Coordinates of C-alpha atoms in Angstrom, one line a residue:
X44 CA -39.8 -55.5 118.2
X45 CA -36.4 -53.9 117.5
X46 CA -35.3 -51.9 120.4
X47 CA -34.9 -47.9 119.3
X48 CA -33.5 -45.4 121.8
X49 CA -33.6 -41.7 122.3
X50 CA -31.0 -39.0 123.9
X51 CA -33.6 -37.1 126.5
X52 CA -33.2 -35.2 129.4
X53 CA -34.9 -36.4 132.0
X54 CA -37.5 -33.7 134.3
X55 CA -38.2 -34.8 137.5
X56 CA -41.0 -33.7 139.3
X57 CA -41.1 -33.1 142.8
X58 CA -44.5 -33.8 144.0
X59 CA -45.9 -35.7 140.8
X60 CA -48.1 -37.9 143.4
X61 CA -51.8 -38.5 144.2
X62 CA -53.3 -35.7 142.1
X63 CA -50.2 -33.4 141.0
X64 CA -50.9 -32.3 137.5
X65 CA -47.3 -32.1 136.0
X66 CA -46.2 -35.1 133.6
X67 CA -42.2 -36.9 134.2
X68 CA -40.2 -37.3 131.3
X69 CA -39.4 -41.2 130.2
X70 CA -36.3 -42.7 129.7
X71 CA -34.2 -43.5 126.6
X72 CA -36.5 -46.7 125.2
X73 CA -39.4 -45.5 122.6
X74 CA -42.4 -47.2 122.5
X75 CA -44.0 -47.1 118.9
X76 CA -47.4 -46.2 117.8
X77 CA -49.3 -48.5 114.6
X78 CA -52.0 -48.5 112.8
X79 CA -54.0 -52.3 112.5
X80 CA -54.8 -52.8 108.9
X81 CA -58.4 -54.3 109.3
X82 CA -60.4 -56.4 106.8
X83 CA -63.6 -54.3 107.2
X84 CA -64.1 -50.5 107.9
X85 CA -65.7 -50.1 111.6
X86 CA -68.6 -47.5 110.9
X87 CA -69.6 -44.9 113.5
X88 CA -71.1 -41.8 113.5
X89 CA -68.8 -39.1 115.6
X90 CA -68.5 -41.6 118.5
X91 CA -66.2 -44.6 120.1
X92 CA -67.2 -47.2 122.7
X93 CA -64.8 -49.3 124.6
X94 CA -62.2 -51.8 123.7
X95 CA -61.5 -54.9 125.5
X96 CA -59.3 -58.0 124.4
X97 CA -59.8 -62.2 125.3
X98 CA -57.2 -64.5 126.5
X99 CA -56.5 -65.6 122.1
X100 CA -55.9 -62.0 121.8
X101 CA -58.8 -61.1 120.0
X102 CA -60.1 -57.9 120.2
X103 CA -63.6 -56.2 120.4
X104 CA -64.5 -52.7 119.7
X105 CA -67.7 -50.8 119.8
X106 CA -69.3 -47.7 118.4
X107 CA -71.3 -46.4 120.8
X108 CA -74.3 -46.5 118.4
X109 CA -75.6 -50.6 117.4
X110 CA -72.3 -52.3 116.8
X111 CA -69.4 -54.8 118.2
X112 CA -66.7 -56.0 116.0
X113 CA -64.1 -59.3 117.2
X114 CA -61.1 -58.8 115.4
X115 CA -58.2 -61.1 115.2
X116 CA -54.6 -60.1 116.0
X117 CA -53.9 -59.9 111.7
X118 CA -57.0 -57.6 111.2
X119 CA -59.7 -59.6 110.5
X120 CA -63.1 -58.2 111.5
X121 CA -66.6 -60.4 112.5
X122 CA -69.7 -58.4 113.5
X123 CA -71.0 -59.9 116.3
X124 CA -73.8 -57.9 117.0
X125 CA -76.3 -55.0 115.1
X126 CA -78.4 -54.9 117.8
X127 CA -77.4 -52.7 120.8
X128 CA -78.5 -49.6 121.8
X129 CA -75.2 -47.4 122.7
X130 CA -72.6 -50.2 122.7
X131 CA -69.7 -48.5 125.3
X132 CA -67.8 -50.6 127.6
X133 CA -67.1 -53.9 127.1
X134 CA -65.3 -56.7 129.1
X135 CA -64.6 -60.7 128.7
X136 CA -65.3 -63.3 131.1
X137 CA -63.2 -66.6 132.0
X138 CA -66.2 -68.5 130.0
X139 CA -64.8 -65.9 126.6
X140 CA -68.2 -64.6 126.8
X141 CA -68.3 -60.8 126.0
X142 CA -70.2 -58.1 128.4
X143 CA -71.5 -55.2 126.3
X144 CA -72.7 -52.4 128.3
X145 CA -75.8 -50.2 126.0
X146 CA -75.6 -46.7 127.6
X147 CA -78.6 -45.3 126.4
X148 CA -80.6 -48.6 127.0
X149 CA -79.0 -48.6 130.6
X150 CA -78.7 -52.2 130.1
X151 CA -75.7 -55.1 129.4
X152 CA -75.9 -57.5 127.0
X153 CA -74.0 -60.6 126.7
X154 CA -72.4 -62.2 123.5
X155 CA -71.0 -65.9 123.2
X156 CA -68.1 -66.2 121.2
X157 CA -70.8 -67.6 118.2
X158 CA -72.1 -64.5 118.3
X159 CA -75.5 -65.1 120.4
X160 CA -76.7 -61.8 121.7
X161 CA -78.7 -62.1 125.3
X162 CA -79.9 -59.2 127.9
X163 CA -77.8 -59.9 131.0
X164 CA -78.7 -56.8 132.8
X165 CA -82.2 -55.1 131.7
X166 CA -82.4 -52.5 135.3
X167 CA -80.4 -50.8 138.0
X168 CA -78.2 -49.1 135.3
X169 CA -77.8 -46.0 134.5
X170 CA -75.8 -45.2 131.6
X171 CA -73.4 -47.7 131.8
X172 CA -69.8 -47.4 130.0
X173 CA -66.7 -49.5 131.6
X174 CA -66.6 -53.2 132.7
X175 CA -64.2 -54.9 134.7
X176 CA -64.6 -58.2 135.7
X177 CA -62.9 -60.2 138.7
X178 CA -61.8 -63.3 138.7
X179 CA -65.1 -64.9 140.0
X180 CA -66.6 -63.3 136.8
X181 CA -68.3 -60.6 139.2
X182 CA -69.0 -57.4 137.1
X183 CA -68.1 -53.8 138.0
X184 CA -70.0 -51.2 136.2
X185 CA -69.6 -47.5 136.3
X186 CA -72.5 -45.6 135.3
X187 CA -71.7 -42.2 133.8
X188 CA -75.2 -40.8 133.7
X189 CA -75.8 -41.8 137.5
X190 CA -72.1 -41.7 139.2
X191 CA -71.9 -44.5 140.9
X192 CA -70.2 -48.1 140.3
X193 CA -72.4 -51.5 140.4
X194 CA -71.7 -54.8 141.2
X195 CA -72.9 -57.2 139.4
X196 CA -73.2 -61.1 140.5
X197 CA -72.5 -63.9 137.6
X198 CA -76.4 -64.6 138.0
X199 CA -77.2 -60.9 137.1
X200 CA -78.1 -59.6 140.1
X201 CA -77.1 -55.8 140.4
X202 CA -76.4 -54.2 143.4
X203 CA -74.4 -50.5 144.2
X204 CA -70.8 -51.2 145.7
X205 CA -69.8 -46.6 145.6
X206 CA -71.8 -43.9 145.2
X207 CA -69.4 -40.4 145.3
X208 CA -69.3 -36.8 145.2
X209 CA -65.7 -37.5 143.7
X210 CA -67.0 -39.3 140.2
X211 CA -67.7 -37.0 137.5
X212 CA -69.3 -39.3 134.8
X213 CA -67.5 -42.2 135.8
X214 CA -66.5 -43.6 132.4
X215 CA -63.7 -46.5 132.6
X216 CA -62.6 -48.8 135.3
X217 CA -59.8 -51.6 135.7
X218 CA -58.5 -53.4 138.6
X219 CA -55.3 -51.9 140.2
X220 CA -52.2 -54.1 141.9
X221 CA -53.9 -53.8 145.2
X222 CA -57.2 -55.4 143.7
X223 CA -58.9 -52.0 144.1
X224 CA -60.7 -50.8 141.4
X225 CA -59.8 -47.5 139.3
X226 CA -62.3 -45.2 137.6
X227 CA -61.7 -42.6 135.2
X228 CA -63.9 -39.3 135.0
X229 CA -65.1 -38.1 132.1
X230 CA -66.0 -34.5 133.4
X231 CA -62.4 -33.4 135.1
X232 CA -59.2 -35.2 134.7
X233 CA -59.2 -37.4 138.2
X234 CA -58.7 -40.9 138.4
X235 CA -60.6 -42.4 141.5
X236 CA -59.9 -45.7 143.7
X237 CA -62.4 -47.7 145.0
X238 CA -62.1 -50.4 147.6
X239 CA -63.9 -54.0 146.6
X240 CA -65.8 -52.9 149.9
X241 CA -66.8 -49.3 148.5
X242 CA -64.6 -47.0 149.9
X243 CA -64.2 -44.1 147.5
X244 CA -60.7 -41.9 147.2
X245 CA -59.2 -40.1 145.0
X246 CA -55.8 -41.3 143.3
X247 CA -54.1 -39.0 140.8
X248 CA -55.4 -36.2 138.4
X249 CA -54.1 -37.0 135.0
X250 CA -53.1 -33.6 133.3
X251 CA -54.7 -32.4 130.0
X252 CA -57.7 -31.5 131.4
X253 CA -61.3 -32.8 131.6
X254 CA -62.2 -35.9 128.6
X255 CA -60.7 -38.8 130.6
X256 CA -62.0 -41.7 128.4
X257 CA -61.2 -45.6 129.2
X258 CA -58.1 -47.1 131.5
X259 CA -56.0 -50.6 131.4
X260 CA -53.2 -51.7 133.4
X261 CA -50.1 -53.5 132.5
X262 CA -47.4 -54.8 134.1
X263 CA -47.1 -52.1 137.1
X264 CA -48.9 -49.0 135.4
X265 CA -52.1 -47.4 134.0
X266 CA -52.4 -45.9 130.8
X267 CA -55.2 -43.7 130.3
X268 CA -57.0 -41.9 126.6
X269 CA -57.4 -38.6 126.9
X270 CA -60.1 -37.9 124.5
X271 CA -60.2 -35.1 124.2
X272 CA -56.3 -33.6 124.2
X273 CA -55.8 -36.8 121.7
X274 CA -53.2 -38.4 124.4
X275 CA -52.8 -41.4 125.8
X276 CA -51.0 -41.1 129.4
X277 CA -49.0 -44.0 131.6
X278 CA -49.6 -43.5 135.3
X279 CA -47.4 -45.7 138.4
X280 CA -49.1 -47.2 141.0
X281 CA -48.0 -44.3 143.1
X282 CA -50.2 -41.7 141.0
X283 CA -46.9 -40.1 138.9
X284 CA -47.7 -39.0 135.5
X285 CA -46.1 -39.9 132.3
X286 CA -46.7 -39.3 128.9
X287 CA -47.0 -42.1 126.6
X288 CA -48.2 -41.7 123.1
X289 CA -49.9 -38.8 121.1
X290 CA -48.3 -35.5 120.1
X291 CA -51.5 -33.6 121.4
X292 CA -52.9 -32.9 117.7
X293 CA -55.4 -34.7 116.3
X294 CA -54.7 -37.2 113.3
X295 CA -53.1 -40.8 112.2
X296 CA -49.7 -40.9 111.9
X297 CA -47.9 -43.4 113.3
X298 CA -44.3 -43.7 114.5
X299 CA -42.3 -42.8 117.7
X300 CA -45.1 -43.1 120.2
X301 CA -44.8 -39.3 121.8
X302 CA -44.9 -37.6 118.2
X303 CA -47.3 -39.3 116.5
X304 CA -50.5 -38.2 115.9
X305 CA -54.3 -39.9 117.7
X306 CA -57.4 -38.9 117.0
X307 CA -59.9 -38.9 119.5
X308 CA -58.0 -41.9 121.6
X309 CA -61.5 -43.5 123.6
X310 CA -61.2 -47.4 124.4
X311 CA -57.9 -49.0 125.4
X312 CA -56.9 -52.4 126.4
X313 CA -53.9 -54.5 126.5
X314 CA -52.6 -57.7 124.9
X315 CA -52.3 -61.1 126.5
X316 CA -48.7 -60.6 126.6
X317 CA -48.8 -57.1 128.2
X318 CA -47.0 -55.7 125.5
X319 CA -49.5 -53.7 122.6
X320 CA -52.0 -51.3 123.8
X321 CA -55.0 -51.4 121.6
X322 CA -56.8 -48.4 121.3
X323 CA -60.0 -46.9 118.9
X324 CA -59.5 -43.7 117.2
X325 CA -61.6 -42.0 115.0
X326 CA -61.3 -41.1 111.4
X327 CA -63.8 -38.2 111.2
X328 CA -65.6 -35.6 113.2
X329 CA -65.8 -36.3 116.8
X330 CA -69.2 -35.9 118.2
X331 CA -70.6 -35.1 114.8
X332 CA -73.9 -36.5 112.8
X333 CA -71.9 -37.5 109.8
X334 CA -70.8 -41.3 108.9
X335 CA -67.2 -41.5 110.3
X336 CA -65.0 -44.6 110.4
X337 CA -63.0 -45.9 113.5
X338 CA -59.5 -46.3 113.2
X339 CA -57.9 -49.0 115.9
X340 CA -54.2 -48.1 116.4
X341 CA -51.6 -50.2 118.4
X342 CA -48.7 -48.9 120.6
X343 CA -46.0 -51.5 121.1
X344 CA -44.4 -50.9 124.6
X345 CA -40.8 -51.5 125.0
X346 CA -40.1 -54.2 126.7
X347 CA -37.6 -55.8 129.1
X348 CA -37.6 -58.7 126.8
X349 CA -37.0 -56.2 123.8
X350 CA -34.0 -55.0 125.2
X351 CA -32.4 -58.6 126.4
X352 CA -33.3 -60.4 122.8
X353 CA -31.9 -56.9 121.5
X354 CA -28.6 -57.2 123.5
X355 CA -28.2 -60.6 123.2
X356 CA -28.3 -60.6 119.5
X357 CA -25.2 -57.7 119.2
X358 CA -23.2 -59.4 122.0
X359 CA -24.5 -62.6 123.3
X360 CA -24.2 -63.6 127.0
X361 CA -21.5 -61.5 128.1
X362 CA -24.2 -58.2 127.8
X363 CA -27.0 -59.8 129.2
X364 CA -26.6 -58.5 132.9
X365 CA -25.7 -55.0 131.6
X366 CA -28.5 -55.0 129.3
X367 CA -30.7 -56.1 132.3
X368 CA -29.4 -53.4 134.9
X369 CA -29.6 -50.3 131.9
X370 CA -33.2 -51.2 131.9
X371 CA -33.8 -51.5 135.4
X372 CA -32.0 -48.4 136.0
X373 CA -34.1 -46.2 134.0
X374 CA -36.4 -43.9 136.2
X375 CA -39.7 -45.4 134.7
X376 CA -39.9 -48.8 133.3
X377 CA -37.4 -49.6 136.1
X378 CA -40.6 -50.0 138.1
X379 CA -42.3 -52.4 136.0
X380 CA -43.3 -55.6 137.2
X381 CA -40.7 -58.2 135.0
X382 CA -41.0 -61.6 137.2
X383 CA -43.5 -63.2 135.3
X384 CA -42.1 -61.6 131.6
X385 CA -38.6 -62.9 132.7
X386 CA -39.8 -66.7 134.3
X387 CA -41.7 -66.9 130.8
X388 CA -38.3 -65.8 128.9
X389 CA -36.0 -68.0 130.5
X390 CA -38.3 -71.1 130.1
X391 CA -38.1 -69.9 126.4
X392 CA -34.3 -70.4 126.7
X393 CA -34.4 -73.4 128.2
X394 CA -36.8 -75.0 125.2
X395 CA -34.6 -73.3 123.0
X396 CA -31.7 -75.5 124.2
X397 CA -29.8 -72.7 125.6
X398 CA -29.2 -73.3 129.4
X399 CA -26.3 -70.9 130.3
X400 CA -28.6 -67.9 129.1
X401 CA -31.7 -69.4 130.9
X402 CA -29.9 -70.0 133.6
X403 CA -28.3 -66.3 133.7
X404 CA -32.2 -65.1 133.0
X405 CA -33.4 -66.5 136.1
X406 CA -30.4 -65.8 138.2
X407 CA -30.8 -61.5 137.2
X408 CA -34.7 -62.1 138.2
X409 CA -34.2 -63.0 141.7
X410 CA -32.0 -60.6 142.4
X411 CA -33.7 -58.3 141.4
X412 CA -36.5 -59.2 143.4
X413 CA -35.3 -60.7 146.2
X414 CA -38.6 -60.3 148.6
X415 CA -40.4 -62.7 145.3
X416 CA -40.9 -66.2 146.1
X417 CA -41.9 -66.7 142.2
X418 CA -38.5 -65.6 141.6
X419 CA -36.5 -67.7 143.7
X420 CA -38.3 -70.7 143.1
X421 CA -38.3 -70.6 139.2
X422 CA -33.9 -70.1 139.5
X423 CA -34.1 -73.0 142.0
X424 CA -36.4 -74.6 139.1
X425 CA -33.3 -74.0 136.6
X426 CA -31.0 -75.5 139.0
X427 CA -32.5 -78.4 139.1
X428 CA -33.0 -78.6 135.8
X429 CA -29.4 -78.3 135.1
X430 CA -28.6 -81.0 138.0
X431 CA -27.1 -78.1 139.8
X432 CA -29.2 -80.0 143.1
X433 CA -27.2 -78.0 146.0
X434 CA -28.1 -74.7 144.2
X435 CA -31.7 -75.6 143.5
X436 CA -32.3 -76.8 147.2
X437 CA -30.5 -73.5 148.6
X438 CA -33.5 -71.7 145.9
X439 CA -36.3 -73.7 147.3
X440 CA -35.1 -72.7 151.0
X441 CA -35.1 -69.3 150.1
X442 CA -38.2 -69.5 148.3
X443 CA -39.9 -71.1 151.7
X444 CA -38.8 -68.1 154.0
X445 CA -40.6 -65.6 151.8
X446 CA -43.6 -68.0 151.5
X447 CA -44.0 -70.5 153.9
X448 CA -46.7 -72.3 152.3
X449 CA -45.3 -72.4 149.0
X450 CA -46.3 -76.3 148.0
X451 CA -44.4 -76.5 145.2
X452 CA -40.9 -75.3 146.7
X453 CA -41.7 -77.4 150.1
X454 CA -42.4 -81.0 147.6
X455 CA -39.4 -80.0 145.4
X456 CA -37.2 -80.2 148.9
X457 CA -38.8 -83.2 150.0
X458 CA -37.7 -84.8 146.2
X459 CA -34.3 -83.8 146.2
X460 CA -33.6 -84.9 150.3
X461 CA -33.7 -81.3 151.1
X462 CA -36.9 -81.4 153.4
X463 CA -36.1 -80.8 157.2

């Protein structure tokens, strides 16, 4: 992605946590909103189930009638199933099996990657829409009709984790930094914690009114459709508001993320990489009988990565670290989380023969994040790679106070003479 910037004045909001309704301005970096060109039209009928994405990046959308499509990152569309019975939320396993929640059948079905349809869940639903699953392939379901969120064992077994005044057709769900889980309301604008023991709070209120659809989180945020006011917002892990993509007025053109144009934005989800939102729009009239088509449009996020390749390209090494401070200065992607994008970038440096940039990668990641034993090991990692073995024993050292038990730093010190 080529990196575009923008002259803005930045509003800040005094107060824009847990539940304010005002949005914050973003800095100067524009994301940019797409259109996927798809093989195969995706028919619906005035509605739009969930989106979800597997770890090769393919993506699966649903229609909230019979249908589920995979599609491949270049557009190309396999019906994997004609059988469901209001096909909403959806979710992947670690197995790549696919979880498709029926919300008038109050039922989920799962899909093998050949396509083999099977009831998973036949009872204890009721009108089931988002799915997220943790990482012992446990299921959490909320259930718009009946407000509550289930759990769901990998054997099928269904029992309630939260019932709660506070949901209001529960409609999406995704797993938050802290490993809670967040649920958007369909019937007001609040987005609602829940505690992997049940404990029910409220977190924000996203503005824009009632019609919160689906949620995903990326890299330090949550971005939330907004159905209804054809919006998609970005929300911190401290409940602030921002707005992300969608000019407010329904339609399907794409460009600068805040003024182009979504219709009826309902399931979102992110890529493997963390960097394109995919999200179903519809091309058509929402809630209506009529055959209408669904649209899936991409918003490429601007990324720390962008901005370095970006920089580095114009003025090679000697920009880097003020390329890597303008970003971390900006009021809101300042606060993303960029260990594991940067680790992954410098290792890309390293293959790519080119050491002193690596090197200079890993050394503006930990310190920037000098409480991250990730960070500090993976410099001491480029020390040693370099034979710099002084420097890459002082890393692993550091790397041991923040995490005592850190195996890898504590055998790395043992292999260089460094152990005590």
């Amino acid at each position: 992605m080529r990196v575009t910037f923008r002259i803005v004045t930045f509003v800040f909001v005094v107060g824009c946590t847990l539940a304010s309704p005002a949005l914050i301005a973003q800095g100067p970096f524009t994301d940019v909103v797409g259109t996927l060109p798809l093989s195969d039209e995706l028919d619906s009928r005035g509605n739009l189930g969930g989106v979800t994405v597997d770890r090769l990046g393919f993506i699966y959308v649903a229609n909230f009638r019979d249908a589920v499509w995979r599609i491949s990152p270049e557009g190309e569309v396999v019906t994997l199933a004609r059988s469901l019975y209001g096909s909403s939320g959806n979710a992947v396993d670690s197995r790549g099996d696919l979880y498709q929640a029926n919300f008038f059948g109050n039922t989920i079905d799962r899909i093998t990657r050949a396509g083999e349809v099977s009831r998973f869940v036949d009872e204890g639903l009721q009108g089931p829409v988002g799915i997220a699953i943790g990482d012992d392939d446990t299921l959490y379901v909320v259930n718009c009709s009946g407000n509550f969120v289930a759990r769901v064992s990998p054997e099928g077994e269904v029992s309630r984790l939260a019932d709660s005044d506070l949901f209001a057709c529960a409609n999406g769900i995704v797993f938050g930094p802290d490993e809670s889980l967040y649920v958007t309301n369909f019937n007001n604008h609040d987005i609602i914690r829940v505690t992997t023991a049940g404990e029910v709070s409220k977190f924000t209120t996203v503005p824009g009114g009632a019609g919160n659809a689906h949620i995903t989180f990326s890299k330090g945020f949550f971005y939330v459709t907004k159905i209804l006011a054809n919006q998609i917002l970005k929300v911190s892990a401290a409940g602030e508001v921002y707005p992300l993509a969608g000019s407010g007025q329904p339609g399907h053109e794409d460009g600068p993320a805040e003024a182009a144009s979504l219709a009826h934005p309902n399931g979102i989800t992110v890529s493997p990489t963390g960097d394109v939102l995919y999200v179903n729009t519809l091309d058509g009239e929402f809630r209506g009988s009529r055959p209408a088509r669904i649209t899936l449009r991409t918003v490429e996020l601007v990324t720390l990565t962008d901005v370095l390749e970006s920089a580095m390209e114009e003025g090679g090494l000697a920009v880097l670290a003020d390329a890597y401070r303008s970003y971390g200065e900006d009021p809101v992607r300042g606060r993303e989380d960029t260990v594991g994008e940067m680790i992954a970038f410098g290792y890309r440096h390293l293959a790519g023969g080119q050491p002193a940039e690596a090197l200079e990668i890993f050394r503006l990641n930990a310190e920037a994040h000098a409480d991250v034993a990730a960070a500090q090991y993976q410099l001491g990692e480029a020390f040693r790679y370099l034979g710099q073995v002084e420097a890459a024993v002082g890393q692993y050292r550091r790397t041991l106070v923040l995490e005592p038990e850190h195996g890898q730093a504590s055998a790395r010190l043992v292999q260089l003479g460094g152990g005590e």
